mmCIF file of C-alpha atoms in Angstrom:
data_model
loop_
_atom_site.group_PDB
_atom_site.id
_atom_site.type_symbol
_atom_site.label_atom_id
_atom_site.label_comp_id
_atom_site.label_asym_id
_atom_site.label_seq_id
_atom_site.Cartn_x
_atom_site.Cartn_y
_atom_site.Cartn_z
ATOM 1 C CA MET A 230 72.140 -45.089 -42.071
ATOM 2 C CA VAL A 231 73.380 -41.679 -43.160
ATOM 3 C CA LEU A 232 76.996 -41.803 -44.180
ATOM 4 C CA GLY A 233 79.512 -38.988 -44.368
ATOM 5 C CA LEU A 234 80.236 -37.355 -47.661
ATOM 6 C CA GLY A 235 83.818 -38.613 -47.722
ATOM 7 C CA ALA A 236 82.774 -42.189 -46.983
ATOM 8 C CA VAL A 237 80.422 -42.388 -49.938
ATOM 9 C CA LEU A 238 82.828 -41.142 -52.599
ATOM 10 C CA CYS A 239 84.045 -43.973 -54.766
ATOM 11 C CA VAL A 240 87.069 -43.073 -56.813
ATOM 12 C CA VAL A 241 87.602 -44.995 -59.998
ATOM 13 C CA LEU A 242 91.129 -44.578 -61.306
ATOM 14 C CA GLY A 243 90.760 -45.819 -64.829
ATOM 15 C CA ALA A 244 94.013 -44.234 -65.995
ATOM 16 C CA VAL A 245 96.086 -45.863 -63.221
ATOM 17 C CA LEU A 246 94.624 -49.292 -63.867
ATOM 18 C CA GLY A 247 95.068 -48.822 -67.607
ATOM 19 C CA SER A 248 91.739 -50.462 -68.336
ATOM 20 C CA ALA A 249 89.525 -47.370 -68.866
ATOM 21 C CA PRO A 250 87.689 -47.320 -72.160
ATOM 22 C CA SER A 251 88.458 -44.655 -74.697
ATOM 23 C CA ALA A 252 84.987 -43.132 -74.201
ATOM 24 C CA TRP A 253 85.961 -41.913 -70.733
ATOM 25 C CA GLY A 254 88.764 -39.864 -72.192
ATOM 26 C CA ALA A 255 86.462 -38.401 -74.787
ATOM 27 C CA SER A 256 83.535 -37.634 -72.480
ATOM 28 C CA THR A 257 83.506 -34.417 -70.500
ATOM 29 C CA GLY A 258 79.866 -34.505 -69.128
ATOM 30 C CA TRP A 259 78.601 -35.607 -65.702
ATOM 31 C CA SER A 260 75.335 -37.396 -64.776
ATOM 32 C CA VAL A 261 73.071 -38.288 -61.798
ATOM 33 C CA SER A 262 71.112 -41.510 -61.200
ATOM 34 C CA PRO A 263 69.804 -43.720 -58.396
ATOM 35 C CA ALA A 264 72.602 -45.587 -56.717
ATOM 36 C CA GLY A 265 72.936 -49.275 -57.607
ATOM 37 C CA GLY A 266 72.059 -48.845 -61.265
ATOM 38 C CA GLY A 267 69.163 -50.223 -63.185
ATOM 39 C CA ARG A 268 66.570 -47.829 -61.702
ATOM 40 C CA PRO A 269 65.107 -45.047 -63.846
ATOM 41 C CA PHE A 270 63.747 -43.132 -60.785
ATOM 42 C CA PHE A 271 63.661 -43.228 -57.024
ATOM 43 C CA TYR A 272 60.810 -45.085 -55.348
ATOM 44 C CA ALA A 273 59.800 -45.064 -51.676
ATOM 45 C CA GLU A 274 56.764 -46.228 -49.727
ATOM 46 C CA GLY A 275 55.665 -45.756 -46.121
ATOM 47 C CA PRO A 276 52.985 -44.464 -43.751
ATOM 48 C CA PRO A 277 52.461 -40.736 -43.134
ATOM 49 C CA GLY A 278 55.294 -39.050 -41.249
ATOM 50 C CA THR A 279 57.935 -41.655 -42.147
ATOM 51 C CA ALA A 280 61.434 -40.621 -43.370
ATOM 52 C CA LEU A 281 62.512 -42.852 -46.277
ATOM 53 C CA GLN A 282 66.197 -43.071 -47.266
ATOM 54 C CA ASP A 283 67.918 -43.560 -50.646
ATOM 55 C CA THR A 284 71.168 -42.634 -52.405
ATOM 56 C CA VAL A 285 71.948 -40.591 -55.494
ATOM 57 C CA SER A 286 75.079 -41.121 -57.606
ATOM 58 C CA ILE A 287 76.983 -38.326 -59.372
ATOM 59 C CA THR A 288 79.388 -39.572 -62.047
ATOM 60 C CA ASN A 289 82.122 -37.352 -63.530
ATOM 61 C CA PRO A 290 83.802 -39.104 -66.513
ATOM 62 C CA GLY A 291 85.665 -35.941 -67.555
ATOM 63 C CA ARG A 292 89.265 -34.956 -67.064
ATOM 64 C CA ALA A 293 88.461 -31.980 -64.823
ATOM 65 C CA PRO A 294 86.686 -31.873 -61.466
ATOM 66 C CA VAL A 295 83.092 -30.597 -61.254
ATOM 67 C CA VAL A 296 81.092 -29.027 -58.417
ATOM 68 C CA VAL A 297 77.422 -30.094 -58.274
ATOM 69 C CA ARG A 298 74.708 -28.743 -55.954
ATOM 70 C CA LEU A 299 71.766 -31.021 -55.028
ATOM 71 C CA SER A 300 68.179 -30.054 -54.095
ATOM 72 C CA GLY A 301 64.737 -31.620 -54.001
ATOM 73 C CA THR A 302 61.344 -30.508 -55.329
ATOM 74 C CA GLY A 303 57.763 -31.640 -54.706
ATOM 75 C CA LEU A 304 58.600 -33.529 -51.513
ATOM 76 C CA ARG A 305 60.422 -32.828 -48.290
ATOM 77 C CA THR A 306 63.974 -33.895 -49.148
ATOM 78 C CA ALA A 307 67.121 -33.666 -47.023
ATOM 79 C CA PHE A 308 70.678 -34.434 -48.286
ATOM 80 C CA ALA A 309 73.941 -35.257 -46.472
ATOM 81 C CA ASP A 310 75.899 -32.406 -44.959
ATOM 82 C CA GLY A 311 77.353 -30.052 -47.548
ATOM 83 C CA ALA A 312 75.315 -31.353 -50.474
ATOM 84 C CA GLY A 313 73.231 -28.231 -50.565
ATOM 85 C CA LYS A 314 76.297 -26.020 -50.847
ATOM 86 C CA GLY A 315 77.905 -28.173 -53.528
ATOM 87 C CA ILE A 316 79.821 -31.432 -53.882
ATOM 88 C CA ARG A 317 83.176 -31.496 -55.626
ATOM 89 C CA VAL A 318 83.541 -34.577 -57.764
ATOM 90 C CA PRO A 319 87.082 -35.194 -59.092
ATOM 91 C CA ALA A 320 87.716 -36.208 -62.680
ATOM 92 C CA ARG A 321 86.822 -39.743 -63.614
ATOM 93 C CA THR A 322 85.115 -40.208 -60.267
ATOM 94 C CA ARG A 323 81.631 -41.224 -58.978
ATOM 95 C CA ALA A 324 80.215 -39.760 -55.796
ATOM 96 C CA GLU A 325 77.306 -41.295 -53.904
ATOM 97 C CA VAL A 326 75.229 -38.991 -51.667
ATOM 98 C CA PRO A 327 72.516 -40.302 -49.336
ATOM 99 C CA PHE A 328 69.252 -38.393 -48.862
ATOM 100 C CA THR A 329 65.864 -38.846 -47.155
ATOM 101 C CA VAL A 330 62.316 -38.217 -48.294
ATOM 102 C CA THR A 331 59.623 -37.738 -45.627
ATOM 103 C CA ALA A 332 55.999 -38.706 -46.202
ATOM 104 C CA PRO A 333 53.731 -35.804 -45.117
ATOM 105 C CA ALA A 334 52.221 -36.255 -41.676
ATOM 106 C CA GLY A 335 48.474 -36.792 -41.884
ATOM 107 C CA ALA A 336 48.611 -37.361 -45.627
ATOM 108 C CA ALA A 337 45.962 -39.546 -47.205
ATOM 109 C CA PRO A 338 47.023 -42.815 -48.743
ATOM 110 C CA GLY A 339 48.148 -42.418 -52.306
ATOM 111 C CA ASP A 340 51.060 -41.496 -54.562
ATOM 112 C CA ARG A 341 53.161 -38.353 -54.336
ATOM 113 C CA ALA A 342 55.723 -37.120 -56.862
ATOM 114 C CA GLY A 343 58.966 -35.177 -56.550
ATOM 115 C CA ALA A 344 62.464 -34.966 -58.010
ATOM 116 C CA VAL A 345 66.147 -34.717 -57.147
ATOM 117 C CA VAL A 346 67.801 -31.815 -58.990
ATOM 118 C CA ALA A 347 71.586 -31.466 -59.614
ATOM 119 C CA ARG A 348 73.118 -28.231 -60.932
ATOM 120 C CA ASP A 349 76.783 -27.389 -61.652
ATOM 121 C CA SER A 350 78.527 -24.037 -61.589
ATOM 122 C CA ARG A 351 77.965 -23.502 -65.310
ATOM 123 C CA GLY A 352 74.158 -23.795 -64.960
ATOM 124 C CA ARG A 353 73.787 -27.274 -66.336
ATOM 125 C CA THR A 354 70.955 -29.212 -64.662
ATOM 126 C CA GLU A 355 70.083 -32.896 -64.336
ATOM 127 C CA THR A 356 66.976 -34.351 -62.583
ATOM 128 C CA VAL A 357 65.846 -37.753 -61.362
ATOM 129 C CA ALA A 358 62.187 -38.421 -60.537
ATOM 130 C CA VAL A 359 61.102 -39.470 -57.047
ATOM 131 C CA ARG A 360 57.873 -41.396 -56.496
ATOM 132 C CA LEU A 361 56.489 -41.767 -53.018
ATOM 133 C CA ARG A 362 53.528 -43.920 -52.037
ATOM 134 C CA VAL A 363 51.878 -43.080 -48.722
ATOM 135 C CA GLY A 364 50.338 -46.158 -47.160
ATOM 136 C CA GLY A 365 47.158 -46.450 -45.076
ATOM 137 C CA PRO A 366 43.467 -47.274 -45.554
ATOM 138 C CA ALA A 367 41.688 -45.596 -48.463
ATOM 139 C CA LEU A 368 38.580 -43.675 -47.397
ATOM 140 C CA ALA A 369 36.273 -41.652 -49.643
ATOM 141 C CA ALA A 370 34.172 -39.083 -47.793
ATOM 142 C CA LEU A 371 32.963 -35.548 -48.450
ATOM 143 C CA THR A 372 30.496 -32.990 -47.064
ATOM 144 C CA VAL A 373 28.377 -30.151 -48.480
ATOM 145 C CA GLU A 374 28.515 -27.059 -46.260
ATOM 146 C CA HIS A 375 27.351 -23.403 -46.167
ATOM 147 C CA LEU A 376 24.604 -23.829 -48.757
ATOM 148 C CA ALA A 377 22.860 -20.514 -49.531
ATOM 149 C CA VAL A 378 20.816 -18.758 -52.237
ATOM 150 C CA HIS A 379 21.945 -15.265 -53.270
ATOM 151 C CA GLY A 380 19.898 -13.673 -56.009
ATOM 152 C CA HIS A 381 20.353 -15.719 -59.186
ATOM 153 C CA ARG A 382 23.021 -18.076 -57.838
ATOM 154 C CA ILE A 383 23.443 -20.899 -55.348
ATOM 155 C CA THR A 384 26.652 -20.987 -53.322
ATOM 156 C CA TYR A 385 28.067 -23.944 -51.386
ATOM 157 C CA GLU A 386 31.313 -25.533 -50.185
ATOM 158 C CA LEU A 387 32.656 -29.038 -50.737
ATOM 159 C CA VAL A 388 35.058 -30.562 -48.212
ATOM 160 C CA ASN A 389 37.031 -33.777 -48.750
ATOM 161 C CA ARG A 390 36.880 -35.593 -45.420
ATOM 162 C CA GLY A 391 38.486 -38.799 -46.702
ATOM 163 C CA THR A 392 41.955 -40.009 -47.634
ATOM 164 C CA THR A 393 41.617 -40.180 -51.426
ATOM 165 C CA VAL A 394 41.350 -37.649 -54.207
ATOM 166 C CA LEU A 395 37.722 -37.108 -55.236
ATOM 167 C CA VAL A 396 36.030 -35.939 -58.427
ATOM 168 C CA PRO A 397 32.505 -34.980 -57.287
ATOM 169 C CA ARG A 398 29.200 -35.169 -59.150
ATOM 170 C CA LEU A 399 26.445 -32.640 -58.410
ATOM 171 C CA ALA A 400 22.621 -32.771 -58.670
ATOM 172 C CA VAL A 401 20.361 -29.757 -57.909
ATOM 173 C CA ARG A 402 16.653 -29.736 -57.101
ATOM 174 C CA ALA A 403 14.236 -27.005 -55.928
ATOM 175 C CA ASP A 404 10.582 -27.314 -54.870
ATOM 176 C CA GLY A 405 8.239 -24.320 -54.667
ATOM 177 C CA VAL A 406 4.714 -23.797 -53.349
ATOM 178 C CA LEU A 407 3.163 -25.211 -56.514
ATOM 179 C CA GLY A 408 5.650 -28.051 -57.047
ATOM 180 C CA ARG A 409 9.050 -28.770 -58.607
ATOM 181 C CA ILE A 410 10.616 -25.683 -60.233
ATOM 182 C CA LEU A 411 14.229 -26.862 -60.714
ATOM 183 C CA ASP A 412 15.594 -30.334 -61.437
ATOM 184 C CA ARG A 413 19.161 -30.726 -62.751
ATOM 185 C CA ALA A 414 20.473 -34.221 -63.357
ATOM 186 C CA PRO A 415 23.802 -35.293 -61.778
ATOM 187 C CA ARG A 416 26.880 -34.074 -63.642
ATOM 188 C CA THR A 417 30.616 -34.246 -62.999
ATOM 189 C CA LEU A 418 32.185 -31.058 -61.680
ATOM 190 C CA PRO A 419 35.493 -29.924 -63.227
ATOM 191 C CA VAL A 420 37.364 -30.093 -59.921
ATOM 192 C CA ARG A 421 39.633 -32.516 -58.048
ATOM 193 C CA LEU A 422 39.412 -32.499 -54.282
ATOM 194 C CA ARG A 423 42.499 -33.647 -52.437
ATOM 195 C CA PRO A 424 42.114 -34.979 -48.902
ATOM 196 C CA GLY A 425 41.361 -32.174 -46.459
ATOM 197 C CA THR A 426 40.649 -29.667 -49.222
ATOM 198 C CA ARG A 427 37.762 -27.159 -48.918
ATOM 199 C CA LEU A 428 36.436 -25.602 -52.137
ATOM 200 C CA GLU A 429 33.758 -22.908 -52.548
ATOM 201 C CA LEU A 430 31.605 -23.297 -55.674
ATOM 202 C CA THR A 431 28.691 -21.464 -57.309
ATOM 203 C CA GLU A 432 25.704 -22.856 -59.210
ATOM 204 C CA PRO A 433 23.908 -20.337 -61.484
ATOM 205 C CA TRP A 434 20.088 -20.023 -61.380
ATOM 206 C CA ALA A 435 19.086 -17.451 -63.954
ATOM 207 C CA ASP A 436 15.377 -18.395 -64.191
ATOM 208 C CA ARG A 437 14.532 -18.412 -60.497
ATOM 209 C CA PRO A 438 10.935 -17.354 -59.620
ATOM 210 C CA ALA A 439 10.136 -13.747 -58.753
ATOM 211 C CA LEU A 440 7.597 -14.623 -56.037
ATOM 212 C CA ASP A 441 7.759 -18.003 -54.309
ATOM 213 C CA ALA A 442 8.918 -19.948 -51.248
ATOM 214 C CA VAL A 443 11.323 -22.713 -52.287
ATOM 215 C CA ASP A 444 13.454 -25.459 -50.751
ATOM 216 C CA VAL A 445 16.762 -26.014 -52.585
ATOM 217 C CA ARG A 446 18.541 -29.376 -52.213
ATOM 218 C CA LEU A 447 22.065 -30.226 -53.413
ATOM 219 C CA THR A 448 23.306 -33.813 -53.643
ATOM 220 C CA VAL A 449 26.999 -34.603 -54.203
ATOM 221 C CA THR A 450 28.515 -38.039 -54.881
ATOM 222 C CA ALA A 451 31.972 -39.381 -55.746
ATOM 223 C CA ARG A 452 33.729 -42.703 -56.396
ATOM 224 C CA GLY A 453 34.330 -44.903 -53.417
ATOM 225 C CA GLY A 454 30.890 -44.328 -51.892
ATOM 226 C CA ALA A 455 31.294 -40.660 -50.973
ATOM 227 C CA HIS A 456 27.858 -39.055 -50.684
ATOM 228 C CA ASP A 457 26.306 -36.016 -48.991
ATOM 229 C CA SER A 458 23.405 -33.587 -49.430
ATOM 230 C CA ALA A 459 22.229 -30.267 -47.990
ATOM 231 C CA THR A 460 18.954 -28.293 -48.062
ATOM 232 C CA VAL A 461 18.212 -24.582 -47.648
ATOM 233 C CA SER A 462 14.960 -22.559 -47.786
ATOM 234 C CA ALA A 463 14.618 -19.299 -49.696
ATOM 235 C CA ARG A 464 11.851 -16.711 -50.113
ATOM 236 C CA PHE A 465 11.597 -14.643 -53.272
ATOM 237 C CA VAL A 466 9.612 -11.374 -53.021
ATOM 238 C CA PRO A 467 9.509 -8.559 -55.637
ATOM 239 C CA TRP A 468 10.210 -5.826 -53.086
ATOM 240 C CA PRO A 469 9.937 -2.818 -55.471
ATOM 241 C CA GLY A 470 6.359 -3.746 -56.446
ATOM 242 C CA VAL A 471 5.360 -4.564 -52.882
ATOM 243 C CA THR A 472 6.789 -1.272 -51.615
ATOM 244 C CA GLY A 473 4.901 0.719 -54.262
ATOM 245 C CA ALA A 474 1.590 -0.978 -53.466
ATOM 246 C CA ALA A 475 2.088 -0.422 -49.750
ATOM 247 C CA GLY A 476 2.767 3.271 -50.355
ATOM 248 C CA VAL A 477 -0.432 3.696 -52.353
ATOM 249 C CA LEU A 478 -2.444 1.878 -49.675
ATOM 250 C CA LEU A 479 -1.025 4.011 -46.871
ATOM 251 C CA ALA A 480 -1.761 7.185 -48.829
ATOM 252 C CA GLY A 481 -5.395 6.113 -49.288
ATOM 253 C CA VAL A 482 -5.789 5.336 -45.605
ATOM 254 C CA ALA A 483 -4.335 8.729 -44.681
ATOM 255 C CA VAL A 484 -6.824 10.525 -46.964
ATOM 256 C CA VAL A 485 -9.788 8.664 -45.442
ATOM 257 C CA ILE A 486 -8.667 9.383 -41.887
ATOM 258 C CA THR A 487 -8.135 13.074 -42.660
ATOM 259 C CA ALA A 488 -11.591 13.453 -44.254
ATOM 260 C CA ARG A 489 -13.295 11.690 -41.353
ATOM 261 C CA GLY A 490 -11.497 13.875 -38.830
ATOM 262 C CA ARG A 491 -12.648 17.054 -40.567
ATOM 263 C CA ARG A 492 -16.257 15.843 -40.637
ATOM 264 C CA ASP A 493 -16.188 15.009 -36.929
ATOM 265 C CA ARG A 494 -14.940 18.513 -36.066
ATOM 266 C CA THR A 495 -17.830 20.266 -37.970
ATOM 267 C CA PRO A 496 -20.542 21.595 -35.398
ATOM 268 C CA SER A 497 -24.050 20.133 -35.889
ATOM 269 C CA GLY A 498 -25.920 23.084 -34.252
ATOM 270 C CA ALA A 499 -25.608 26.221 -32.109
ATOM 271 C CA PRO A 500 -24.340 25.638 -28.585
ATOM 272 C CA ALA A 501 -26.841 25.708 -25.789
ATOM 273 C CA ALA A 502 -27.145 28.894 -23.705
ATOM 274 C CA ALA A 503 -25.571 28.920 -20.288
ATOM 275 C CA GLY A 504 -27.919 27.688 -17.621
ATOM 276 C CA SER A 505 -30.459 26.205 -20.090
ATOM 277 C CA HIS A 506 -29.574 22.627 -19.287
ATOM 278 C CA PRO A 507 -31.899 21.085 -16.728
ATOM 279 C CA GLY A 508 -30.396 21.028 -13.326
ATOM 280 C CA SER A 509 -27.786 23.753 -14.018
ATOM 281 C CA PRO A 510 -27.842 26.794 -11.775
ATOM 282 C CA ALA A 511 -29.348 29.941 -13.209
ATOM 283 C CA SER A 512 -27.206 32.992 -13.554
ATOM 284 C CA GLY A 513 -27.895 36.242 -11.868
ATOM 285 C CA ASP A 514 -29.104 37.730 -15.152
ATOM 286 C CA ASP A 515 -31.634 34.948 -15.600
ATOM 287 C CA ARG A 516 -33.072 35.543 -12.176
ATOM 288 C CA ALA A 517 -33.116 39.270 -12.720
ATOM 289 C CA SER A 518 -34.963 38.870 -16.004
ATOM 290 C CA GLY A 519 -37.583 36.611 -14.511
ATOM 291 C CA ALA A 520 -36.341 33.282 -15.855
ATOM 292 C CA PRO A 521 -37.755 30.276 -14.047
ATOM 293 C CA ALA A 522 -35.646 28.900 -11.250
ATOM 294 C CA PRO A 523 -34.161 25.430 -11.593
ATOM 295 C CA GLY A 524 -36.517 22.685 -10.609
ATOM 296 C CA VAL A 525 -39.733 24.597 -11.458
ATOM 297 C CA LEU A 526 -41.867 23.178 -14.240
ATOM 298 C CA ALA A 527 -42.203 25.293 -17.329
ATOM 299 C CA ALA A 528 -45.994 25.193 -17.139
ATOM 300 C CA ASP A 529 -46.005 26.749 -13.671
ATOM 301 C CA ALA A 530 -43.457 29.338 -14.710
ATOM 302 C CA ALA A 531 -45.533 30.328 -17.730
ATOM 303 C CA ARG A 532 -48.753 30.932 -15.825
ATOM 304 C CA PRO A 533 -49.333 34.242 -14.053
ATOM 305 C CA GLU A 534 -49.515 34.354 -10.314
ATOM 306 C CA GLU A 535 -52.919 33.594 -8.895
ATOM 307 C CA PRO A 536 -54.157 33.772 -5.406
ATOM 308 C CA ALA A 537 -54.367 30.599 -3.455
ATOM 309 C CA ALA A 538 -57.667 28.866 -3.253
ATOM 310 C CA GLY A 539 -60.029 30.495 -0.825
ATOM 311 C CA GLY A 540 -58.028 33.685 -0.475
ATOM 312 C CA SER A 541 -56.467 36.633 -2.212
ATOM 313 C CA GLY A 542 -52.963 36.257 -0.776
ATOM 314 C CA PRO A 543 -49.790 36.341 -2.813
ATOM 315 C CA ALA A 544 -48.639 33.485 -4.986
ATOM 316 C CA GLU A 545 -46.599 30.689 -3.540
ATOM 317 C CA PRO A 546 -42.933 31.430 -3.293
ATOM 318 C CA ALA A 547 -40.579 29.796 -5.752
ATOM 319 C CA SER A 548 -38.586 26.762 -4.740
ATOM 320 C CA GLY A 549 -35.572 27.651 -2.702
ATOM 321 C CA ASP A 550 -36.902 31.112 -1.650
ATOM 322 C CA PRO A 551 -37.672 31.618 1.993
ATOM 323 C CA LEU A 552 -41.267 31.647 2.985
ATOM 324 C CA PRO A 553 -42.600 34.855 4.344
ATOM 325 C CA GLY A 554 -42.061 34.821 8.057
ATOM 326 C CA GLY A 555 -40.650 31.312 7.880
ATOM 327 C CA PRO A 556 -37.288 29.766 8.427
ATOM 328 C CA GLY A 557 -36.486 29.371 4.725
ATOM 329 C CA PRO A 558 -35.247 26.271 2.889
ATOM 330 C CA THR A 559 -34.258 23.222 4.800
ATOM 331 C CA ALA A 560 -30.630 22.448 5.575
ATOM 332 C CA GLY A 561 -30.453 19.950 2.710
ATOM 333 C CA GLY A 562 -31.144 22.651 0.132
ATOM 334 C CA SER A 563 -34.569 21.347 -0.997
ATOM 335 C CA ALA A 564 -37.567 23.624 -0.697
ATOM 336 C CA LEU A 565 -39.697 21.743 1.790
ATOM 337 C CA HIS A 566 -42.677 24.021 2.451
ATOM 338 C CA GLY A 567 -43.619 23.597 6.066
ATOM 339 C CA PRO A 568 -45.825 25.735 8.223
ATOM 340 C CA THR A 569 -44.679 29.203 9.016
ATOM 341 C CA ALA A 570 -43.525 29.965 12.435
ATOM 342 C CA GLY A 571 -46.551 30.594 14.562
ATOM 343 C CA GLY A 572 -49.005 30.370 11.667
ATOM 344 C CA PRO A 573 -51.504 27.867 10.284
ATOM 345 C CA VAL A 574 -50.565 25.162 7.829
ATOM 346 C CA PRO A 575 -51.334 26.316 4.238
ATOM 347 C CA ASP A 576 -53.550 24.335 1.959
ATOM 348 C CA GLY A 577 -51.908 21.240 0.576
ATOM 349 C CA LEU A 578 -49.053 21.241 3.033
ATOM 350 C CA THR A 579 -48.405 18.579 5.593
ATOM 351 C CA ALA A 580 -47.186 19.436 8.967
ATOM 352 C CA GLY A 581 -43.824 17.735 8.635
ATOM 353 C CA GLY A 582 -43.348 16.887 4.939
ATOM 354 C CA PRO A 583 -42.743 18.403 1.538
ATOM 355 C CA ALA A 584 -45.213 20.657 -0.187
ATOM 356 C CA LEU A 585 -47.548 18.319 -2.027
ATOM 357 C CA HIS A 586 -50.137 20.639 -3.614
ATOM 358 C CA GLY A 587 -53.397 18.845 -4.138
ATOM 359 C CA PRO A 588 -56.878 20.262 -4.613
ATOM 360 C CA PRO A 589 -58.622 21.333 -1.450
ATOM 361 C CA ALA A 590 -61.434 19.282 -0.285
ATOM 362 C CA ASP A 591 -64.159 21.886 -1.009
ATOM 363 C CA GLY A 592 -62.555 24.280 -3.460
ATOM 364 C CA PRO A 593 -61.109 24.664 -6.966
ATOM 365 C CA PRO A 594 -57.713 23.208 -7.874
ATOM 366 C CA THR A 595 -54.653 25.132 -6.840
ATOM 367 C CA THR A 596 -52.091 26.694 -9.127
ATOM 368 C CA ALA A 597 -49.728 23.767 -8.620
ATOM 369 C CA ALA A 598 -52.427 21.293 -9.564
ATOM 370 C CA ARG A 599 -53.236 23.179 -12.742
ATOM 371 C CA GLY A 600 -49.470 23.277 -13.630
ATOM 372 C CA ALA A 601 -49.132 19.543 -13.115
ATOM 373 C CA ALA A 602 -52.121 18.876 -15.333
ATOM 374 C CA ALA A 603 -50.650 21.080 -18.070
ATOM 375 C CA VAL A 604 -47.575 18.934 -18.387
ATOM 376 C CA GLY A 605 -49.366 15.603 -18.077
ATOM 377 C CA LEU A 606 -48.626 14.869 -14.441
ATOM 378 C CA PRO A 607 -51.172 13.673 -11.933
ATOM 379 C CA GLU A 608 -52.689 16.393 -9.868
ATOM 380 C CA HIS A 609 -51.126 15.151 -6.666
ATOM 381 C CA ALA A 610 -47.576 15.363 -8.113
ATOM 382 C CA GLY A 611 -47.101 18.819 -6.698
ATOM 383 C CA VAL A 612 -44.334 21.254 -7.526
ATOM 384 C CA LEU A 613 -40.926 19.769 -8.303
ATOM 385 C CA THR A 614 -38.380 21.494 -6.218
ATOM 386 C CA GLU A 615 -34.711 21.983 -7.040
ATOM 387 C CA GLY A 616 -33.657 19.280 -4.646
ATOM 388 C CA ALA A 617 -36.093 16.760 -6.213
ATOM 389 C CA VAL A 618 -34.812 17.446 -9.754
ATOM 390 C CA LYS A 619 -31.287 16.825 -8.664
#
């Protein structure tokens, strides 16, 4: 129970009683100590979040009053009303001031340390140690997080998930394509992890491979059974060399493509004259100059005109030209040589079909027959007309 400041002041009147020792008259200093005597420091114990109470004594054996200000360090400490502003202790008097120390909420089990500090108006200071034990089950647990490989170093974080202070031990291993490339035995790290603490650490790796695919594994242990491990994959590629080789390869491919394109654009011969392709219509100049009409065999075109067998009439008209006195080409465009209007059927012509020039029964072969023989066709092949070629 917190008592008022006036209720806890005990006044010792040594001079009135006449039994004070001579040392009191000679002493002019004041002191602080745990109330009740016989304790060198304050001690408290309790679960997290608990407020623990004790009392501090201020003794003034001098002949003049003294004003002392109290405060606490290291732990959450609260004194009676007015103690923070200063307590006036009369001469040859002892004052007792209650105070409370609160165990941190959520704190892990273990010991905490603090102190009660007293200072007078002249700057003199006295301290008394405070030891606090936080109760609860002890649990050792930690995790390895955010493991990564950056260049020639390995970065990671250690987190104390338990309720006790941990001193971790670290082992590092890395396996590449061809086998184990890094194997560091467990060693103690120069750190102390308090409960709930997160610490970022770095592991150097100066001799890492220049070209490889590796799996890096970190294993961390601590007293009390704390254990955890983490694995990360890394790929090492010498990008400057790869980029240079790729540039040379692309340049070579570009040269080959350019040379092939130039060769494909070079003409292999003179272009063909207009109208020389079989089946293409002849120009007006070709017809005017006597060039053979499309669909007429070259052998027939090369031979001079001869009279038809058994007569001295004119040569047969070219394909597509109208027959003398006849209706001309058929509606389909092919030169089907039929009988002339009102006239007899010429040799080699059928009454209703195309002009198939064969040799007459009792005479020499016709011009068409001789032309077909010149180009290796059977004599009954006749003259190819423009419609037949198409």
